[in-house]
Short mmCIF file of C-alpha atoms in Angstrom, two decimals:
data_model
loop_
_atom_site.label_atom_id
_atom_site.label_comp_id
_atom_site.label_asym_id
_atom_site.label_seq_id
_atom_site.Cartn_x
_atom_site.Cartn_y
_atom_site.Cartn_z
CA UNK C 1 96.37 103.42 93.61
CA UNK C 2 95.10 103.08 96.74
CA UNK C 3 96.39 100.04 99.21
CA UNK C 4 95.12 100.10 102.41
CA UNK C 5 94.87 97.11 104.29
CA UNK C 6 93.35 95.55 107.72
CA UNK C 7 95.99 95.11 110.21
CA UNK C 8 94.57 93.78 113.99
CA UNK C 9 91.14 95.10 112.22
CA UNK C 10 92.27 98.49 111.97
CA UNK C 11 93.37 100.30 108.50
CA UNK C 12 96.72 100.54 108.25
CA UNK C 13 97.93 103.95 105.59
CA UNK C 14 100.85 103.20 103.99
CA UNK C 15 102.84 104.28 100.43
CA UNK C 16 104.57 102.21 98.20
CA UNK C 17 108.48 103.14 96.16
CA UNK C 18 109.02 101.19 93.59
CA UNK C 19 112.85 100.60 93.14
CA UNK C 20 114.32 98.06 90.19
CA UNK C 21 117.43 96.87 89.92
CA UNK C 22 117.00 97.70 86.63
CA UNK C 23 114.70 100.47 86.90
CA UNK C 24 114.88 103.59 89.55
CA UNK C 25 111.81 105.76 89.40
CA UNK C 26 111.99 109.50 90.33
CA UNK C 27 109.14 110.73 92.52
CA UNK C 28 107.91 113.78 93.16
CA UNK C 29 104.35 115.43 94.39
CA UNK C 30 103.05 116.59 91.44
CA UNK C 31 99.63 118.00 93.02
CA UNK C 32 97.09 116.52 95.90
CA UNK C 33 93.41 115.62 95.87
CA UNK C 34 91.10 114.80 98.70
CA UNK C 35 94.53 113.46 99.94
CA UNK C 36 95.22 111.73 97.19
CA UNK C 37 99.78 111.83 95.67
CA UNK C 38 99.86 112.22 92.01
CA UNK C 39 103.12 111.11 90.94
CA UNK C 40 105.58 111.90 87.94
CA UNK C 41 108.01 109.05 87.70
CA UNK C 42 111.56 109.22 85.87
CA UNK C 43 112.99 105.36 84.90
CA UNK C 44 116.10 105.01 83.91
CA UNK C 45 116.51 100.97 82.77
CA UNK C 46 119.12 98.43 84.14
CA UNK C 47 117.78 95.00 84.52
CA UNK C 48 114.53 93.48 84.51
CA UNK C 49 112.72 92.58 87.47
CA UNK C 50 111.06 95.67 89.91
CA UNK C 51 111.44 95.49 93.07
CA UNK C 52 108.35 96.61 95.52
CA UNK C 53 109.67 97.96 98.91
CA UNK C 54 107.56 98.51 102.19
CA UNK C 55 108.36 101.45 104.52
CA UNK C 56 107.96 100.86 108.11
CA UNK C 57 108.55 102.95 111.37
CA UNK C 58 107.07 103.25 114.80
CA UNK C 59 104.89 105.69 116.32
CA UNK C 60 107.12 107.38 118.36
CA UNK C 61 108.01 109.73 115.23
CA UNK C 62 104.87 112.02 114.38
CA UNK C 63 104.67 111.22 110.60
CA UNK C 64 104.60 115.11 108.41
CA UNK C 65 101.99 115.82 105.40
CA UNK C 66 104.20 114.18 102.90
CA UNK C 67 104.46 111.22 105.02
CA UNK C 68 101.08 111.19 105.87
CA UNK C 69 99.85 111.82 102.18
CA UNK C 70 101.71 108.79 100.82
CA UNK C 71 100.71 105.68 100.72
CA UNK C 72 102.83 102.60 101.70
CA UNK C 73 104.14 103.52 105.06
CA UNK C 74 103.54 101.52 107.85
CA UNK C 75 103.22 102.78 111.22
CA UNK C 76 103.54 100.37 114.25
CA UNK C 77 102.28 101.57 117.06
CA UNK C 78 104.56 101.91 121.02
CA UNK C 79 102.11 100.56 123.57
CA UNK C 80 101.58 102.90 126.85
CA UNK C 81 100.35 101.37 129.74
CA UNK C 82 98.14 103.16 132.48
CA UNK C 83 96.63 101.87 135.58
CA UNK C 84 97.45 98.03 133.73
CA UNK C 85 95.72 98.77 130.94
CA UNK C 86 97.16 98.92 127.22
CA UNK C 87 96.82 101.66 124.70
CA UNK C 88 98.43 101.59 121.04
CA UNK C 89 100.24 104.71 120.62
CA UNK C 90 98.16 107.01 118.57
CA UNK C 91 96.23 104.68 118.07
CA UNK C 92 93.28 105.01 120.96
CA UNK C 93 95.89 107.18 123.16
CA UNK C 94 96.93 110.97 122.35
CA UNK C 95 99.38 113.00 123.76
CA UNK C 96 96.88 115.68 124.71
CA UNK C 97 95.00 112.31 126.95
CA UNK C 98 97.94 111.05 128.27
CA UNK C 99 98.95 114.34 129.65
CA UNK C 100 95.57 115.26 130.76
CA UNK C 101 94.75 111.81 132.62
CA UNK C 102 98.57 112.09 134.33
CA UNK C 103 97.83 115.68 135.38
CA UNK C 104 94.40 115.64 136.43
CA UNK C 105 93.96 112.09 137.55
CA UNK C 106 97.57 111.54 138.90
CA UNK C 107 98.00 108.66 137.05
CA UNK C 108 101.59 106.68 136.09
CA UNK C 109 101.82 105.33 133.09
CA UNK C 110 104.72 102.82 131.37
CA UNK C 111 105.66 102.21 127.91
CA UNK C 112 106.77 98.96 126.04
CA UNK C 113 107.54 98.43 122.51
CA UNK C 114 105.60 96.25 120.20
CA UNK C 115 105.50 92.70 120.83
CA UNK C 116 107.62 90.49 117.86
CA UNK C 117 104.16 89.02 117.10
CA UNK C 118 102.47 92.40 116.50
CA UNK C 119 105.40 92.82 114.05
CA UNK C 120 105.38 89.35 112.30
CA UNK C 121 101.72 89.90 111.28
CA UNK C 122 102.25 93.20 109.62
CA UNK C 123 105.48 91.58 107.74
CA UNK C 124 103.20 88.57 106.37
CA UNK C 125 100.74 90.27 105.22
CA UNK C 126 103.13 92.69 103.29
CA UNK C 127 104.55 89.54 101.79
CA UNK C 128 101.63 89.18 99.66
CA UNK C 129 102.48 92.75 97.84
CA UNK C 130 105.86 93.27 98.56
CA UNK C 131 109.39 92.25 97.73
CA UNK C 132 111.15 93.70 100.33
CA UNK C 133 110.73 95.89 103.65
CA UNK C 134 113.01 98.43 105.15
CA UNK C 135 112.21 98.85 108.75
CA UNK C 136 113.51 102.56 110.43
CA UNK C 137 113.26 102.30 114.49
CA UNK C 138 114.08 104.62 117.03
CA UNK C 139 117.12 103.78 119.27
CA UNK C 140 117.96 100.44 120.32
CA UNK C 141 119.49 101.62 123.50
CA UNK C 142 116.16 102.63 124.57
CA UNK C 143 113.85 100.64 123.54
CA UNK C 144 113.47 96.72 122.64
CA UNK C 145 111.05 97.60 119.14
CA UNK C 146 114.48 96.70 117.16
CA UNK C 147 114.83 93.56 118.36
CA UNK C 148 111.65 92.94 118.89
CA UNK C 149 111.35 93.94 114.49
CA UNK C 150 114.49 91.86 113.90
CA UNK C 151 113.48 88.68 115.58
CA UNK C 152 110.03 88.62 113.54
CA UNK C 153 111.87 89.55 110.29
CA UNK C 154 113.81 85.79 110.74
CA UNK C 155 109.78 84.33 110.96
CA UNK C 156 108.71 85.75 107.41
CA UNK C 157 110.57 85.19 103.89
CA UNK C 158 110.27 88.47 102.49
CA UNK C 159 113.62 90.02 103.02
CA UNK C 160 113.28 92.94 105.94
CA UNK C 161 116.47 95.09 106.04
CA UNK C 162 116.19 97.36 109.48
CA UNK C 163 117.80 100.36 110.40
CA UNK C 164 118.82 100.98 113.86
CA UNK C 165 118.56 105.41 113.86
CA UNK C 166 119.84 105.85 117.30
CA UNK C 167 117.64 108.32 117.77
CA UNK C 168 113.67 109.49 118.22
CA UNK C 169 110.61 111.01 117.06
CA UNK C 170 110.80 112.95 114.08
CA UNK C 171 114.61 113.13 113.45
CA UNK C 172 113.86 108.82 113.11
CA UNK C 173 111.96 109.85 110.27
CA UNK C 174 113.91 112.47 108.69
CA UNK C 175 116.52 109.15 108.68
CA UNK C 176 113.80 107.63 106.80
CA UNK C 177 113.25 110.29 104.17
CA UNK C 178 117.04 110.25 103.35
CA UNK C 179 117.07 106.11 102.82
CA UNK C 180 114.34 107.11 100.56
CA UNK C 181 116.17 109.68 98.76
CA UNK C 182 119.25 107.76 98.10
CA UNK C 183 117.22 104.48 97.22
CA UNK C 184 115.04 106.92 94.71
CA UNK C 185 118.20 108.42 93.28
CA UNK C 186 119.93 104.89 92.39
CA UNK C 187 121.58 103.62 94.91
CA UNK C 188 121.55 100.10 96.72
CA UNK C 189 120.33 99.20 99.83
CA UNK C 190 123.48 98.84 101.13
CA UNK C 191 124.68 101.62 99.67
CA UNK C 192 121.93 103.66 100.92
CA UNK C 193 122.18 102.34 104.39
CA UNK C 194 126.22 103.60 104.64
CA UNK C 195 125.39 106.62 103.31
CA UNK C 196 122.52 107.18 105.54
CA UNK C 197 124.85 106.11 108.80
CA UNK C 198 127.18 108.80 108.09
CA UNK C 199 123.94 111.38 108.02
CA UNK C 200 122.72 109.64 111.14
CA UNK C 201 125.70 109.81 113.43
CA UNK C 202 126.39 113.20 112.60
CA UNK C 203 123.61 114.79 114.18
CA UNK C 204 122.72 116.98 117.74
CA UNK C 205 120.01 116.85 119.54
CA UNK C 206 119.54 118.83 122.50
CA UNK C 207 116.01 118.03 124.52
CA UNK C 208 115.01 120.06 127.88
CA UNK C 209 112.80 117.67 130.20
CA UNK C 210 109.84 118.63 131.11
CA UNK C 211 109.55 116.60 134.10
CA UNK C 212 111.76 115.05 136.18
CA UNK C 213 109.52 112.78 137.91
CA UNK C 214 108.68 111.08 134.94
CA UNK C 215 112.11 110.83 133.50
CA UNK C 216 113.40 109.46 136.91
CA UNK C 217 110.54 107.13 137.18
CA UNK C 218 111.26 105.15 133.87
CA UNK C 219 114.67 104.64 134.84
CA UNK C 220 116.72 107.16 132.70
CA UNK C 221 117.54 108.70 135.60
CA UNK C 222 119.41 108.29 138.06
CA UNK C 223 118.94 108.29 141.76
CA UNK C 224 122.02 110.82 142.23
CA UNK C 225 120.49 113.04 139.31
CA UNK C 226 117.23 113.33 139.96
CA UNK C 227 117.85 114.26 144.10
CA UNK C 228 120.49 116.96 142.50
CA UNK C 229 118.38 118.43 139.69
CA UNK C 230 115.18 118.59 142.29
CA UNK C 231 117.15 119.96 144.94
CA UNK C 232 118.84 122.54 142.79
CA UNK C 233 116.03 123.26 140.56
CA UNK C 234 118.49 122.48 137.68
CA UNK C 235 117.05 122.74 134.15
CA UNK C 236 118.76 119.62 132.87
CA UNK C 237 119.81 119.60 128.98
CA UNK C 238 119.09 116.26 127.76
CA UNK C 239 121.34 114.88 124.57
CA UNK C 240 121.21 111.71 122.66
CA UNK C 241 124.48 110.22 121.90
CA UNK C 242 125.20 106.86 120.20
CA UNK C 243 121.44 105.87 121.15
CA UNK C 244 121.34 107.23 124.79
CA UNK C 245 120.50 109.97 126.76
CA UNK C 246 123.13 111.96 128.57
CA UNK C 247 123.01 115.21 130.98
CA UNK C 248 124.78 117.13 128.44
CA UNK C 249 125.02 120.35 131.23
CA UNK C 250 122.69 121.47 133.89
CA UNK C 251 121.32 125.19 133.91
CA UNK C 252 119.92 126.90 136.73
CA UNK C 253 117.13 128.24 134.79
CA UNK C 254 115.11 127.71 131.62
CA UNK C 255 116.40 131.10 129.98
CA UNK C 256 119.65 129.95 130.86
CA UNK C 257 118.81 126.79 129.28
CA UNK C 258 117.42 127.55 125.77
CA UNK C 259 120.48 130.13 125.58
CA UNK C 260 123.17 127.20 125.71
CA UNK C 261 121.03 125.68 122.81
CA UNK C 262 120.68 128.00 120.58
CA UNK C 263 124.38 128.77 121.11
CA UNK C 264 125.25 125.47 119.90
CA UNK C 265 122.81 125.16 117.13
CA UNK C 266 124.25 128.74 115.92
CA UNK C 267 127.67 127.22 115.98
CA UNK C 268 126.94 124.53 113.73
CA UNK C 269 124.51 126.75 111.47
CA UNK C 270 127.66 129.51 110.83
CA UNK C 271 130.03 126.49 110.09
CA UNK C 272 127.90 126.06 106.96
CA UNK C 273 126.60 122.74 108.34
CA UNK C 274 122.93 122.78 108.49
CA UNK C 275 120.09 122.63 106.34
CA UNK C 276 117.12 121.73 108.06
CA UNK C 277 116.30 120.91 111.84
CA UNK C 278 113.50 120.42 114.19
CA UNK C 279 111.76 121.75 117.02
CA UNK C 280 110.54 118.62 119.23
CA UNK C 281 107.60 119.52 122.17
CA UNK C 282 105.38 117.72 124.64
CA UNK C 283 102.50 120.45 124.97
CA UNK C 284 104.23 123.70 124.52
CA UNK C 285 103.35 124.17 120.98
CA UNK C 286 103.08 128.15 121.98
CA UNK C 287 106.92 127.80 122.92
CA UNK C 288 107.55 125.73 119.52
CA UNK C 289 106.20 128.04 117.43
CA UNK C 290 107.98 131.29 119.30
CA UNK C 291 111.75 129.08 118.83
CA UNK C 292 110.11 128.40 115.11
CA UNK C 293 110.02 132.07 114.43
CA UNK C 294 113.82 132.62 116.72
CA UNK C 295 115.00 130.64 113.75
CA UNK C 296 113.66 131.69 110.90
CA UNK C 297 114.16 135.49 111.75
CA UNK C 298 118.07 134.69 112.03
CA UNK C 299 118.50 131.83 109.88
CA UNK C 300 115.95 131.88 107.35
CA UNK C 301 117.76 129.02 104.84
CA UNK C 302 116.91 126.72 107.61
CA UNK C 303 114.22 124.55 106.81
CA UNK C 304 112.47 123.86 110.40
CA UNK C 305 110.42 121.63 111.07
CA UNK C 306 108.17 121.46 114.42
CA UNK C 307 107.03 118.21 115.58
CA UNK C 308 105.32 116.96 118.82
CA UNK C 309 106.29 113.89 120.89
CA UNK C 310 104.24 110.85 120.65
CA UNK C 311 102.56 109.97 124.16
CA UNK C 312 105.44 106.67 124.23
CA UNK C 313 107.49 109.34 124.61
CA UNK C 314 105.34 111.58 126.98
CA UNK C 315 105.41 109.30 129.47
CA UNK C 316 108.99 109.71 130.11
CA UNK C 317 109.56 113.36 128.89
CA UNK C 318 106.25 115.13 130.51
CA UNK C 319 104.31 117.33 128.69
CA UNK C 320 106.58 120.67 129.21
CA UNK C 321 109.20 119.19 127.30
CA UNK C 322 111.10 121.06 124.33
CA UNK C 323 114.05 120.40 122.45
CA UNK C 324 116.00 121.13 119.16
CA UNK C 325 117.75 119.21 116.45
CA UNK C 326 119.72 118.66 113.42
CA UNK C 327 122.47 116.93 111.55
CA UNK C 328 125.34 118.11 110.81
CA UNK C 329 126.46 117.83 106.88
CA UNK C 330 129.39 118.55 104.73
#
């Protein structure tokens, strides 16, 4: 079943889970066609009303095949802004434009998360086919797109439960897959969203910057740091904790650098902690793929994903950016 609709005159892909209070259908890819899901489904009965649930995220995760392939979730796009003009987040922007127009042309370019009225219309018009929405965001500690989701969820009637990841790009959506995953396999949403927390806050994610400049410029640096890390030529390691980015330790060099993380990501690896992780990169995807095959050749029961940045992220990361992570599980 196919249910694309028009959003701001532009198709909008999407895929749809079907959860019941009563009934909890098992999915799983059976087989694919011109990009087409065939689905098995398991039901197991416990009430009698089905409940149709929404998906929606924002672009600065890169969705995978399997999101990609499904149909029901939403994507709203980050807005990056260049020379005062306004670009929807790959959308009518890439990552390979953005970089090329701030290399080439020199130009400085802003982000800003979606307005509360881009994010109202979606959530009407998924009223008219849906129950209920569960909203995944990136961090709201640096950005405004959760609040900006939650104030238009109190403007609709359809219920809109959001989670608040705390983190970026494609980790935000490996959240997403494990809401899924507990909602699939019978759990409530409330359930789901505790046990999903714990998973969340129990990651590490280590991200070398690319360029300072950029970082400095959007304000998530400071002053102090960036005069130190430019005078120094410091290769600063970048972490996200509870939502925000701290200078986790500051290299001299870039071998130096990737050494510390792979250190710490074979740390938690040997303690029997990991199962998957991912490889995050501006426009190194020669670099991603050599880390790629650093990990496989020494841990090859890690599933590892390799993801690029979005250009909202771009802007502040620069296109030399590369970083590594994964959550921690018992």
């Amino acid at each position: 079943m196919k249910n694309d609709i028009e959003f701001n005159g532009r198709r909008t892909f999407c895929w749809a889970l079907f959860v019941r209070q009563d009934i909890y259908p098992q999915r799983f890819l059976k087989g694919t066609d011109g990009g087409k899901v065939e689905y098995n489904w398991r039901h197991r009965l416990r009430g009698e009303t089905m409940e149709r649930i929404a998906w929606v995220t924002d672009s600065t995760g890169t969705l995978d095949e399997e999101l990609s392939l499904n149909e029901h979730v939403y994507v709203v796009p980050m807005i990056v802004i260049i020379d005062g003009k306004e670009y929807e987040d790959g959308v009518d922007l890439s990552p390979e434009e953005l970089y090329r127009r701030m290399s080439e042309e020199k130009k400085n370019a802003t982000t800003s998360q979606p307005s509360v009225g881009r994010f109202q219309e979606l959530y009407k018009e998924l009223e008219k086919r849906y129950d209920r929405i569960i909203a995944v965001h990136l961090s709201s500690e640096l950005s405004g797109t959760v609040s900006a989701s939650r104030q238009a969820a109190q403007m609709v009637t359809i219920p809109v439960d959001i989670f608040d990841t705390l983190l970026i790009s494609f980790p935000m959506l490996l959240i997403m897959k494990r809401l899924m995953h507990y909602i699939d396999n019978g759990h409530s949403i409330n359930e789901a969203f505790v046990k999903t927390r714990i998973y969340a806050d129990n990651h590490e994610t280590y991200v070398l910057i690319g360029s300072l400049d950029q970082l400095h410029r959007s304000g998530r640096l400071t002053n102090a740091q960036y005069i130190l890390g430019s005078l120094l030529s410091f290769k600063p390691i970048i972490s996200i904790e509870n939502g925000l980015l701290h200078t986790k330790s500051k290299p001299r060099n870039l071998n130096k650098a990737e050494k510390q993380i792979f250190t710490d990501f074979r740390r938690s690896v040997e303690a029997g902690k990991v199962k998957e992780c991912t490889i995050l990169y501006g426009a190194v995807s020669e670099q991603a793929q050599r880390w790629k095959k650093m990990i496989s050749a020494e841990f090859p029961h890690v599933l590892t994903h390799v993801s690029p940045l979005g250009s909202a992220i771009g802007v502040h990361t620069g296109e030399q950016t590369i970083g590594l992570s994964w959550f921690n599980e018992d």
